[in-house]
Amino acid sequence: MTQRPVYAQTDAEVLTAVDVDPKRGLTPQQAAERLAQNGPNALAKGEKKTLVQRFLAQFKDFMIIVLLVAALVAGVVVHEWADAGIILAVVLLNAVFGVFQESKAEEAIDALAEMATPNAHVRRGGAVETIASPDLVIGDIVLLEAGDVVPADLRLLESANLKAEESALTGESVPVEKTTAPLDGTDVGIGDRTNMAFMNANITYGRGVGVVVATGMQTEVGRIAGMINAAEETTTPLQENLKQLGKSLTLMILVIAAIVFGVGLWRQAASLPEMFLTAISLAVAAIPEGLPAIVTIILALGTQKMAKRNALVRKLPAVETLGSTDIIASDKTGTLTQNKMTVEKVYYDGALHDAASGIQGGNRMMTIMNFANDTKIQEDGVMLGDPTETALVAYGQTQGFDLAAALTATPRVAEVPFDSERKLMSTVHQLEDGRFLVATKGAPDQLLRRVTGIATGDAVAPIEDADRDAILAANTGMAKQALRVLMMAYKVVDAMPATIDSASVENELIFAGLVGMIDPERPEAAKAVAEAKAAGIRPMMITGDHQDTAEAIAVRLGIIDAGEDDAVITGAQLDAQSDEEFAKNVTKYSVYARVAPEHKVRIVNAWQKRGKVVAMTGDGVNDAPALKAADIGIGMGITGTEVSKGASDMVLADDNFSTIVVAVEEGRKVFSNIQKSIQYLLSANLGEVLTLFMMTMLGWDLLAPVHILWINLVTDTFPAIALGVEPTEPGIMKQKPRGRKSNFFSGGVGQAVIWQGLLEGALTLGVYFVGITWPVHTGSAAIHADALTMAYATLGLIQLFHAFNVKSIHQSLFTVGAFRNKAFNWAILASFLLLAVTILVPGFNGLFHVTSLDWHQWATVLGAGVAIIVIVELVKLALRLRKNK
């Protein structure tokens, strides 16, 4: 028979299982033996990579391997050591960027370990001792009081109004009232295990005693640490696209080189060694060796822009991943909501009012909610106490209620503390006329039984059944809106009761009113949700809070519509579904309530199996496994735990949900600009390949390696990087997410690369043909030298002109603005000057094997450059017209 969980066992059963006397605790010998047997109460840290290991890991990328091979071939075989050096420098730069950005990627478990409380108060050998938290063992009797951090998982044996704040673990925004009685059932969720206290939870109220039932990795927090350790690093769409691009380029390069080599030998264009070197040179020319560095630089520039808008990126690929996001699975507490209880509705004088309108007339409700309250206000204005009670005092301050002055005039002289069984709290205050005011607050169902009168303005009358029905209806209405409702009541007595207890104080009370509170949504969150939906992104809420609360907040935010109950599911209902069932039903749900950490990971995985790119936001320890499992984990910078930040790819410095939408827009722009850079680079390289290929096939003079190297250096790098900072194109947030299946060649980019590359090559070959057919100089050598120089100048300039074309894949250059991007303008100018200097400046001619051109020849070259803009604009226009038909 399977043993029942500890929360379902009686105190005696638990104590017998761990073999301890609760009055004396473990003996020092027992504690030492158990510590030696089970190890310290600490979390196991994940295996850390050294700096060298992280650096070497950067070279596992397929594209990087291709570039390393190209560098080897360029240096050893072709003897172009400068080319090899440039390629190696680019590869090393890319590796350094990667290591720098990912140097903090493994901090999650360290942060978890640091959260553990340093000391614990335990009963050992009949005496209370303070010991280091790692020395705790199963069976230790731990004493808890307000302000303590729970040092291990405890089964509670005593609870004197004990409350624990567990939002970092469970996601529930309100401290949990703790009990000691066994719970029914064997599948009670973490948030409902009221007789348990979990490691790292904060005690906010009362006192308690518990016995340690799990330590270290066996605790609930330890289970989360294990899930973080076991979570596999997800491959981002960007990494997948670059890998696919590297493979495609390698195949293309090998095929082209083989064709050139075979056809050249067949036509006897050169000797076998010469043709082999030609084929290798062609292959080296086809590789966009600057691509990894350019992508890295564009991503780095994107991170800087995001940082200025409060989105701090910890891993470079996360910038682009945001742009492909299909699903944003958001934690509720502290992310979509303010993580601060706030008074929203008040009911008095028979009517429901918005809290902002205040409490009017002679109603004593404001006084009662502030007097029957244990909140302490520090000198700096910070409130200490239960979040529900601090919310009442904070509301009083907004309404101009001076609590300090009121307590000075009407001091508290006695109290009946809150009790989780009767669910009431009362304080007694001496009035200036010598009488006493009893202020009581509590659960409406309990307090209404003790009410005999009702206040309406300044008047008090006996309470009637109709009054009770109206009060209960108001309570039910607010509860359906997921408001936490408290009732306020009072009475004035002539003399202090002889005995201060519930029986003598909490009777014959006068109803003052009801207060409805909630952890409200962030003001900007609803707009952000709407913007996400408009961008084709599905926002979802995942929380440990109750179903009614989660559903109400989701409706208010616009995540679901009112009455859309089928879109809400609880963790228990999720457990009842097999993985196959859940995979079929996952598209139905937008709100998940009362979930455990493993549920969050399961949700993320279910969407990922459907090919969706999932972003997960969160701030608690319980969010860390899902943050790590998601395609992009988004942590909260202010309210977030170090654990959640360490497991995240991006951190929101302002905890503002709307910042995610801003980051998505930036991510989409980054991908679009990377596409533009790739379109520019590959079409340029294809033009170079076609030029060399056709020159080989036609038996023309070939461009020298120095020509190709210089063109690649001055025309590839600067314009490609400048394209990476192009402004956002209009309507980018009205497009659907491109998803995981898209790649750099999606959206017509692949076709554009091919036909535009062929066009560049054709125009270059055309200029070479013009130079041979209508020469300026005489003599075969001079004619061919001039023609080769014209082809060299054309191949370089045509790429600079073409850079203007790729400012938009589909829109006209004149629509997006030819000169909006200042960085691009300077990049084109610098590249032009570096290219022109090799022809125009004396001394460079011999170095680059070129001649001086006259104005006729320059006109031909410039005419080819202008022609590519005209032709591409006409093709774009035709494609737009066909699409709009």
mmCIF file of C-alpha atoms in Angstrom, residues 198-380:
data_model
loop_
_atom_site.group_PDB
_atom_site.id
_atom_site.type_symbol
_atom_site.label_atom_id
_atom_site.label_comp_id
_atom_site.label_asym_id
_atom_site.label_seq_id
_atom_site.Cartn_x
_atom_site.Cartn_y
_atom_site.Cartn_z
ATOM 1 C CA PHE A 198 7.766 25.266 2.270
ATOM 2 C CA MET A 199 11.405 26.158 2.030
ATOM 3 C CA ASN A 200 12.039 29.844 1.177
ATOM 4 C CA ALA A 201 8.470 30.934 2.077
ATOM 5 C CA ASN A 202 8.203 34.056 4.270
ATOM 6 C CA ILE A 203 6.297 34.007 7.577
ATOM 7 C CA THR A 204 4.235 37.205 7.617
ATOM 8 C CA TYR A 205 2.099 36.723 10.703
ATOM 9 C CA GLY A 206 1.781 34.655 13.875
ATOM 10 C CA ARG A 207 3.851 31.786 15.247
ATOM 11 C CA GLY A 208 4.161 28.095 14.553
ATOM 12 C CA VAL A 209 6.073 24.870 15.073
ATOM 13 C CA GLY A 210 6.806 22.305 12.375
ATOM 14 C CA VAL A 211 8.779 19.130 11.844
ATOM 15 C CA VAL A 212 11.197 18.878 8.912
ATOM 16 C CA VAL A 213 9.921 16.301 6.408
ATOM 17 C CA ALA A 214 12.168 17.151 3.434
ATOM 18 C CA THR A 215 15.508 18.871 3.004
ATOM 19 C CA GLY A 216 17.688 20.023 0.123
ATOM 20 C CA MET A 217 16.788 18.623 -3.262
ATOM 21 C CA GLN A 218 13.821 16.707 -1.779
ATOM 22 C CA THR A 219 11.957 19.931 -0.953
ATOM 23 C CA GLU A 220 9.507 21.568 -3.343
ATOM 24 C CA VAL A 221 12.121 24.206 -4.153
ATOM 25 C CA GLY A 222 14.645 21.387 -4.616
ATOM 26 C CA ARG A 223 12.325 19.751 -7.136
ATOM 27 C CA ILE A 224 12.282 23.025 -9.053
ATOM 28 C CA ALA A 225 16.087 23.155 -8.933
ATOM 29 C CA GLY A 226 16.174 19.630 -10.352
ATOM 30 C CA MET A 227 13.817 20.640 -13.141
ATOM 31 C CA ILE A 228 16.061 23.597 -13.988
ATOM 32 C CA ASN A 229 19.119 21.337 -14.081
ATOM 33 C CA ALA A 230 17.316 18.795 -16.259
ATOM 34 C CA ALA A 231 15.827 21.321 -18.680
ATOM 35 C CA GLU A 232 17.430 21.163 -22.092
ATOM 36 C CA GLU A 233 18.632 24.360 -23.699
ATOM 37 C CA THR A 234 16.202 25.214 -26.477
ATOM 38 C CA THR A 235 17.469 26.116 -29.924
ATOM 39 C CA THR A 236 16.212 29.508 -31.018
ATOM 40 C CA PRO A 237 14.702 30.089 -34.467
ATOM 41 C CA LEU A 238 17.699 32.289 -35.278
ATOM 42 C CA GLN A 239 20.166 29.534 -34.435
ATOM 43 C CA GLU A 240 18.154 27.031 -36.462
ATOM 44 C CA ASN A 241 17.989 29.409 -39.414
ATOM 45 C CA LEU A 242 21.726 30.102 -39.344
ATOM 46 C CA LYS A 243 22.426 26.381 -39.153
ATOM 47 C CA GLN A 244 20.121 25.719 -42.100
ATOM 48 C CA LEU A 245 21.671 28.612 -44.025
ATOM 49 C CA GLY A 246 25.176 27.260 -43.399
ATOM 50 C CA LYS A 247 24.237 23.835 -44.731
ATOM 51 C CA SER A 248 22.498 25.281 -47.786
ATOM 52 C CA LEU A 249 25.458 27.526 -48.603
ATOM 53 C CA THR A 250 27.926 24.672 -48.209
ATOM 54 C CA LEU A 251 25.960 22.464 -50.586
ATOM 55 C CA MET A 252 25.630 25.284 -53.109
ATOM 56 C CA ILE A 253 29.327 26.142 -52.891
ATOM 57 C CA LEU A 254 30.438 22.542 -53.370
ATOM 58 C CA VAL A 255 28.139 22.092 -56.368
ATOM 59 C CA ILE A 256 29.306 25.323 -58.040
ATOM 60 C CA ALA A 257 32.979 24.586 -57.389
ATOM 61 C CA ALA A 258 32.603 21.075 -58.776
ATOM 62 C CA ILE A 259 30.850 22.353 -61.905
ATOM 63 C CA VAL A 260 33.501 25.003 -62.550
ATOM 64 C CA PHE A 261 36.283 22.499 -61.981
ATOM 65 C CA GLY A 262 34.715 19.836 -64.246
ATOM 66 C CA VAL A 263 33.670 22.182 -67.080
ATOM 67 C CA GLY A 264 37.032 23.961 -66.985
ATOM 68 C CA LEU A 265 38.899 20.725 -67.397
ATOM 69 C CA TRP A 266 36.529 19.593 -70.126
ATOM 70 C CA ARG A 267 37.055 22.843 -72.054
ATOM 71 C CA GLN A 268 40.801 22.705 -71.290
ATOM 72 C CA ALA A 269 40.583 26.267 -70.007
ATOM 73 C CA ALA A 270 43.561 25.673 -67.732
ATOM 74 C CA SER A 271 45.704 22.972 -66.225
ATOM 75 C CA LEU A 272 44.381 20.728 -63.483
ATOM 76 C CA PRO A 273 46.191 22.611 -60.617
ATOM 77 C CA GLU A 274 45.079 25.983 -62.034
ATOM 78 C CA MET A 275 41.464 24.829 -62.358
ATOM 79 C CA PHE A 276 41.552 23.428 -58.837
ATOM 80 C CA LEU A 277 42.745 26.794 -57.491
ATOM 81 C CA THR A 278 40.073 28.584 -59.546
ATOM 82 C CA ALA A 279 37.347 26.355 -58.134
ATOM 83 C CA ILE A 280 38.616 26.879 -54.568
ATOM 84 C CA SER A 281 38.785 30.657 -55.120
ATOM 85 C CA LEU A 282 35.220 30.573 -56.373
ATOM 86 C CA ALA A 283 34.120 28.645 -53.284
ATOM 87 C CA VAL A 284 35.863 31.108 -50.968
ATOM 88 C CA ALA A 285 34.228 34.023 -52.819
ATOM 89 C CA ALA A 286 30.805 32.435 -52.356
ATOM 90 C CA ILE A 287 31.079 32.288 -48.572
ATOM 91 C CA PRO A 288 29.710 35.387 -46.779
ATOM 92 C CA GLU A 289 32.475 35.263 -44.214
ATOM 93 C CA GLY A 290 31.206 38.364 -42.450
ATOM 94 C CA LEU A 291 27.700 36.977 -41.902
ATOM 95 C CA PRO A 292 28.126 35.584 -38.345
ATOM 96 C CA ALA A 293 29.772 38.786 -37.159
ATOM 97 C CA ILE A 294 27.187 40.957 -38.912
ATOM 98 C CA VAL A 295 24.322 38.982 -37.349
ATOM 99 C CA THR A 296 26.020 39.248 -33.951
ATOM 100 C CA ILE A 297 26.531 42.995 -34.327
ATOM 101 C CA ILE A 298 22.913 43.539 -35.401
ATOM 102 C CA LEU A 299 21.735 41.532 -32.391
ATOM 103 C CA ALA A 300 24.074 43.471 -30.088
ATOM 104 C CA LEU A 301 22.735 46.773 -31.420
ATOM 105 C CA GLY A 302 19.230 45.413 -30.843
ATOM 106 C CA THR A 303 20.081 44.625 -27.210
ATOM 107 C CA GLN A 304 21.258 48.196 -26.700
ATOM 108 C CA LYS A 305 18.000 49.587 -28.049
ATOM 109 C CA MET A 306 15.984 47.192 -25.910
ATOM 110 C CA ALA A 307 17.992 48.126 -22.821
ATOM 111 C CA LYS A 308 17.061 51.780 -23.362
ATOM 112 C CA ARG A 309 13.425 50.644 -23.283
ATOM 113 C CA ASN A 310 13.869 48.567 -20.092
ATOM 114 C CA ALA A 311 14.246 45.137 -21.723
ATOM 115 C CA LEU A 312 17.614 43.681 -20.678
ATOM 116 C CA VAL A 313 18.722 40.823 -22.924
ATOM 117 C CA ARG A 314 20.989 38.175 -21.413
ATOM 118 C CA LYS A 315 21.452 36.051 -24.551
ATOM 119 C CA LEU A 316 21.860 37.581 -28.008
ATOM 120 C CA PRO A 317 19.546 35.222 -29.959
ATOM 121 C CA ALA A 318 16.714 36.185 -27.600
ATOM 122 C CA VAL A 319 16.467 39.536 -29.391
ATOM 123 C CA GLU A 320 15.336 37.876 -32.597
ATOM 124 C CA THR A 321 13.362 35.095 -30.897
ATOM 125 C CA LEU A 322 10.920 37.647 -29.495
ATOM 126 C CA GLY A 323 10.059 38.681 -33.025
ATOM 127 C CA SER A 324 8.942 35.149 -33.908
ATOM 128 C CA THR A 325 6.904 34.590 -30.737
ATOM 129 C CA ASP A 326 3.484 32.970 -31.207
ATOM 130 C CA ILE A 327 2.577 32.526 -27.514
ATOM 131 C CA ILE A 328 3.254 34.691 -24.466
ATOM 132 C CA ALA A 329 2.540 32.593 -21.390
ATOM 133 C CA SER A 330 2.532 35.082 -18.563
ATOM 134 C CA ASP A 331 2.548 34.653 -14.823
ATOM 135 C CA LYS A 332 -0.253 36.678 -13.209
ATOM 136 C CA THR A 333 1.037 37.889 -9.868
ATOM 137 C CA GLY A 334 3.486 40.751 -10.229
ATOM 138 C CA THR A 335 3.534 40.530 -14.021
ATOM 139 C CA LEU A 336 0.018 41.213 -15.209
ATOM 140 C CA THR A 337 -1.031 42.440 -11.776
ATOM 141 C CA GLN A 338 0.630 44.792 -9.311
ATOM 142 C CA ASN A 339 1.250 42.160 -6.595
ATOM 143 C CA LYS A 340 -0.349 44.580 -4.152
ATOM 144 C CA MET A 341 -3.805 44.173 -2.626
ATOM 145 C CA THR A 342 -5.933 47.243 -3.327
ATOM 146 C CA VAL A 343 -9.391 48.302 -2.189
ATOM 147 C CA GLU A 344 -11.628 48.434 -5.262
ATOM 148 C CA LYS A 345 -15.259 48.427 -4.049
ATOM 149 C CA VAL A 346 -17.015 49.536 -0.870
ATOM 150 C CA TYR A 347 -20.609 48.734 0.144
ATOM 151 C CA TYR A 348 -22.436 50.892 2.657
ATOM 152 C CA ASP A 349 -25.809 52.594 3.090
ATOM 153 C CA GLY A 350 -27.336 49.823 0.983
ATOM 154 C CA ALA A 351 -25.338 50.640 -2.170
ATOM 155 C CA LEU A 352 -22.119 49.523 -3.868
ATOM 156 C CA HIS A 353 -19.562 52.240 -4.618
ATOM 157 C CA ASP A 354 -16.208 52.432 -6.396
ATOM 158 C CA ALA A 355 -13.422 52.834 -3.871
ATOM 159 C CA ALA A 356 -12.270 56.051 -5.532
ATOM 160 C CA SER A 357 -15.523 57.778 -4.540
ATOM 161 C CA GLY A 358 -14.629 57.320 -0.886
ATOM 162 C CA ILE A 359 -16.816 56.588 2.118
ATOM 163 C CA GLN A 360 -19.228 59.444 2.618
ATOM 164 C CA GLY A 361 -21.491 60.561 5.415
ATOM 165 C CA GLY A 362 -21.202 59.466 9.025
ATOM 166 C CA ASN A 363 -20.374 55.845 8.200
ATOM 167 C CA ARG A 364 -17.765 54.438 10.575
ATOM 168 C CA MET A 365 -16.380 51.932 8.041
ATOM 169 C CA MET A 366 -13.155 53.900 7.420
ATOM 170 C CA THR A 367 -12.454 54.010 11.146
ATOM 171 C CA ILE A 368 -13.179 50.306 11.617
ATOM 172 C CA MET A 369 -10.907 49.094 8.776
ATOM 173 C CA ASN A 370 -8.029 51.152 10.176
ATOM 174 C CA PHE A 371 -8.584 50.355 13.877
ATOM 175 C CA ALA A 372 -9.120 46.595 13.549
ATOM 176 C CA ASN A 373 -5.716 46.377 11.943
ATOM 177 C CA ASP A 374 -2.180 45.421 12.995
ATOM 178 C CA THR A 375 -0.313 47.308 10.242
ATOM 179 C CA LYS A 376 2.749 49.216 11.439
ATOM 180 C CA ILE A 377 3.787 52.388 9.610
ATOM 181 C CA GLN A 378 7.510 53.116 9.759
ATOM 182 C CA GLU A 379 9.031 56.589 9.846
ATOM 183 C CA ASP A 380 9.786 56.395 6.136
#
